[in-house]
PDB file of C-alpha atoms in Angstrom:
ATOM      1  CA  UNK A   1     -15.691 154.048  24.673  1.00 41.00           C
ATOM      2  CA  UNK A   2     -16.564 156.197  27.667  1.00 45.00           C
ATOM      3  CA  UNK A   3     -19.336 158.609  28.500  1.00 46.00           C
ATOM      4  CA  UNK A   4     -16.963 161.492  29.218  1.00 47.00           C
ATOM      5  CA  UNK A   5     -17.841 164.578  27.305  1.00 45.00           C
ATOM      6  CA  UNK A   6     -21.385 163.470  26.626  1.00 46.00           C
ATOM      7  CA  UNK A   7     -23.931 165.975  27.820  1.00 44.00           C
ATOM      8  CA  UNK A   8     -27.044 164.450  29.278  1.00 47.00           C
ATOM      9  CA  UNK A   9     -30.097 165.671  27.449  1.00 46.00           C
ATOM     10  CA  UNK A  10     -33.509 165.813  29.049  1.00 55.00           C
ATOM     11  CA  UNK A  11     -35.378 162.579  28.671  1.00 58.00           C
ATOM     12  CA  UNK A  12     -37.944 162.606  25.897  1.00 61.00           C
ATOM     13  CA  UNK A  13     -41.580 162.918  26.755  1.00 62.00           C
ATOM     14  CA  UNK A  14     -43.458 159.692  27.030  1.00 75.00           C
ATOM     15  CA  UNK A  15     -46.701 159.492  25.077  1.00 84.00           C
ATOM     16  CA  UNK A  16     -48.643 159.682  28.347  1.00 88.00           C
ATOM     17  CA  UNK A  17     -46.777 162.732  29.616  1.00 91.00           C
ATOM     18  CA  UNK A  18     -47.183 164.415  26.250  1.00 91.00           C
ATOM     19  CA  UNK A  19     -50.926 163.664  26.295  1.00 94.00           C
ATOM     20  CA  UNK A  20     -51.369 164.973  29.845  1.00 95.00           C
ATOM     21  CA  UNK A  21     -49.519 168.194  29.073  1.00 94.00           C
ATOM     22  CA  UNK A  22     -51.599 168.671  25.928  1.00 94.00           C
ATOM     23  CA  UNK A  23     -54.797 168.114  27.926  1.00 95.00           C
ATOM     24  CA  UNK A  24     -53.790 170.711  30.530  1.00 93.00           C
ATOM     25  CA  UNK A  25     -53.047 173.240  27.789  1.00 92.00           C
ATOM     26  CA  UNK A  26     -56.329 172.487  26.015  1.00 92.00           C
ATOM     27  CA  UNK A  27     -58.399 172.979  29.178  1.00 91.00           C
ATOM     28  CA  UNK A  28     -56.621 176.247  29.932  1.00 89.00           C
ATOM     29  CA  UNK A  29     -56.909 177.577  26.377  1.00 87.00           C
ATOM     30  CA  UNK A  30     -60.610 176.887  26.049  1.00 87.00           C
ATOM     31  CA  UNK A  31     -61.365 178.311  29.502  1.00 83.00           C
ATOM     32  CA  UNK A  32     -62.441 174.953  30.877  1.00 85.00           C
ATOM     33  CA  UNK A  33     -63.808 174.490  34.347  1.00 87.00           C
ATOM     34  CA  UNK A  34     -61.580 174.242  37.378  1.00 89.00           C
ATOM     35  CA  UNK A  35     -62.808 170.724  38.030  1.00 93.00           C
ATOM     36  CA  UNK A  36     -61.838 169.578  34.523  1.00 93.00           C
ATOM     37  CA  UNK A  37     -58.412 171.160  34.975  1.00 93.00           C
ATOM     38  CA  UNK A  38     -57.970 169.563  38.377  1.00 95.00           C
ATOM     39  CA  UNK A  39     -58.647 166.088  36.971  1.00 96.00           C
ATOM     40  CA  UNK A  40     -55.775 166.484  34.510  1.00 96.00           C
ATOM     41  CA  UNK A  41     -53.424 168.010  37.107  1.00 96.00           C
ATOM     42  CA  UNK A  42     -54.183 165.108  39.450  1.00 97.00           C
ATOM     43  CA  UNK A  43     -53.488 162.612  36.655  1.00 96.00           C
ATOM     44  CA  UNK A  44     -50.192 164.343  35.928  1.00 96.00           C
ATOM     45  CA  UNK A  45     -49.234 164.322  39.629  1.00 97.00           C
ATOM     46  CA  UNK A  46     -49.977 160.596  39.825  1.00 96.00           C
ATOM     47  CA  UNK A  47     -47.943 159.997  36.673  1.00 95.00           C
ATOM     48  CA  UNK A  48     -44.985 162.094  37.903  1.00 96.00           C
ATOM     49  CA  UNK A  49     -44.979 160.296  41.232  1.00 95.00           C
ATOM     50  CA  UNK A  50     -45.169 156.890  39.560  1.00 93.00           C
ATOM     51  CA  UNK A  51     -42.313 157.757  37.203  1.00 93.00           C
ATOM     52  CA  UNK A  52     -40.169 159.093  40.059  1.00 94.00           C
ATOM     53  CA  UNK A  53     -40.021 162.614  38.654  1.00 94.00           C
ATOM     54  CA  UNK A  54     -38.859 164.875  41.504  1.00 96.00           C
ATOM     55  CA  UNK A  55     -41.669 167.163  42.664  1.00 95.00           C
ATOM     56  CA  UNK A  56     -39.821 170.390  41.822  1.00 96.00           C
ATOM     57  CA  UNK A  57     -39.124 169.182  38.276  1.00 95.00           C
ATOM     58  CA  UNK A  58     -42.750 168.189  37.796  1.00 95.00           C
ATOM     59  CA  UNK A  59     -43.922 171.518  39.232  1.00 95.00           C
ATOM     60  CA  UNK A  60     -41.726 173.248  36.690  1.00 95.00           C
ATOM     61  CA  UNK A  61     -43.575 171.356  33.971  1.00 94.00           C
ATOM     62  CA  UNK A  62     -46.953 172.373  35.405  1.00 94.00           C
ATOM     63  CA  UNK A  63     -45.903 176.029  35.537  1.00 92.00           C
ATOM     64  CA  UNK A  64     -44.512 175.856  32.011  1.00 92.00           C
ATOM     65  CA  UNK A  65     -47.732 174.356  30.678  1.00 90.00           C
ATOM     66  CA  UNK A  66     -49.782 177.123  32.273  1.00 88.00           C
ATOM     67  CA  UNK A  67     -47.487 179.796  30.879  1.00 88.00           C
ATOM     68  CA  UNK A  68     -47.753 178.339  27.355  1.00 88.00           C
ATOM     69  CA  UNK A  69     -51.530 178.742  27.561  1.00 85.00           C
ATOM     70  CA  UNK A  70     -51.201 182.250  29.029  1.00 80.00           C
ATOM     71  CA  UNK A  71     -51.709 184.244  25.833  1.00 78.00           C
ATOM     72  CA  UNK A  72     -55.026 182.516  25.117  1.00 77.00           C
ATOM     73  CA  UNK A  73     -56.158 182.982  28.729  1.00 73.00           C
ATOM     74  CA  UNK A  74     -55.300 186.687  28.583  1.00 68.00           C
ATOM     75  CA  UNK A  75     -56.934 187.097  25.154  1.00 72.00           C
ATOM     76  CA  UNK A  76     -60.333 186.179  26.590  1.00 67.00           C
ATOM     77  CA  UNK A  77     -60.396 189.591  28.220  1.00 62.00           C
ATOM     78  CA  UNK A  78     -62.047 190.297  31.536  1.00 55.00           C
ATOM     79  CA  UNK A  79     -61.504 187.218  33.670  1.00 56.00           C
ATOM     80  CA  UNK A  80     -63.523 186.190  36.663  1.00 54.00           C
ATOM     81  CA  UNK A  81     -61.726 185.827  39.970  1.00 52.00           C
ATOM     82  CA  UNK A  82     -59.529 182.746  39.758  1.00 58.00           C
ATOM     83  CA  UNK A  83     -59.319 182.767  35.962  1.00 68.00           C
ATOM     84  CA  UNK A  84     -56.156 184.817  35.407  1.00 76.00           C
ATOM     85  CA  UNK A  85     -52.929 183.074  34.460  1.00 79.00           C
ATOM     86  CA  UNK A  86     -51.443 183.699  37.908  1.00 84.00           C
ATOM     87  CA  UNK A  87     -54.580 182.372  39.617  1.00 86.00           C
ATOM     88  CA  UNK A  88     -54.630 179.247  37.457  1.00 86.00           C
ATOM     89  CA  UNK A  89     -50.933 178.596  38.052  1.00 89.00           C
ATOM     90  CA  UNK A  90     -51.439 178.995  41.806  1.00 92.00           C
ATOM     91  CA  UNK A  91     -54.352 176.565  41.811  1.00 93.00           C
ATOM     92  CA  UNK A  92     -52.498 174.038  39.672  1.00 94.00           C
ATOM     93  CA  UNK A  93     -49.450 174.172  41.953  1.00 95.00           C
ATOM     94  CA  UNK A  94     -51.577 173.653  45.083  1.00 96.00           C
ATOM     95  CA  UNK A  95     -53.481 170.770  43.497  1.00 96.00           C
ATOM     96  CA  UNK A  96     -50.282 169.166  42.245  1.00 96.00           C
ATOM     97  CA  UNK A  97     -48.526 169.372  45.620  1.00 96.00           C
ATOM     98  CA  UNK A  98     -51.541 168.002  47.433  1.00 96.00           C
ATOM     99  CA  UNK A  99     -51.889 165.065  45.071  1.00 96.00           C
ATOM    100  CA  UNK A 100     -48.167 164.308  44.705  1.00 96.00           C
ATOM    101  CA  UNK A 101     -47.502 164.318  48.458  1.00 93.00           C
ATOM    102  CA  UNK A 102     -50.646 162.521  49.552  1.00 89.00           C
ATOM    103  CA  UNK A 103     -50.303 159.525  51.802  1.00 73.00           C
ATOM    104  CA  UNK A 104     -51.635 156.419  50.094  1.00 66.00           C
TER     105      UNK A 104
END
């Protein structure tokens, strides 16, 4: 039997990745502080690096997570500077890149 014709499906989420994504969404949806969000983004960056997930793939996950929480962020109404979906995504991307590419 050969692997020809078999389409590779994305690997399933690990329990840790699933938990980290859920934590990011929860912080965003409840309007949590930037520092609480950064802790989870940093944990996810460490996890992605450890698992060998390419940075662009992991950044796609971060952006996707933020977009999933977007309706709840927008529903809160008038947002302070830095609290819009675009602002949060921008911060999360910067934090992720900084943590993922840090020199240990």
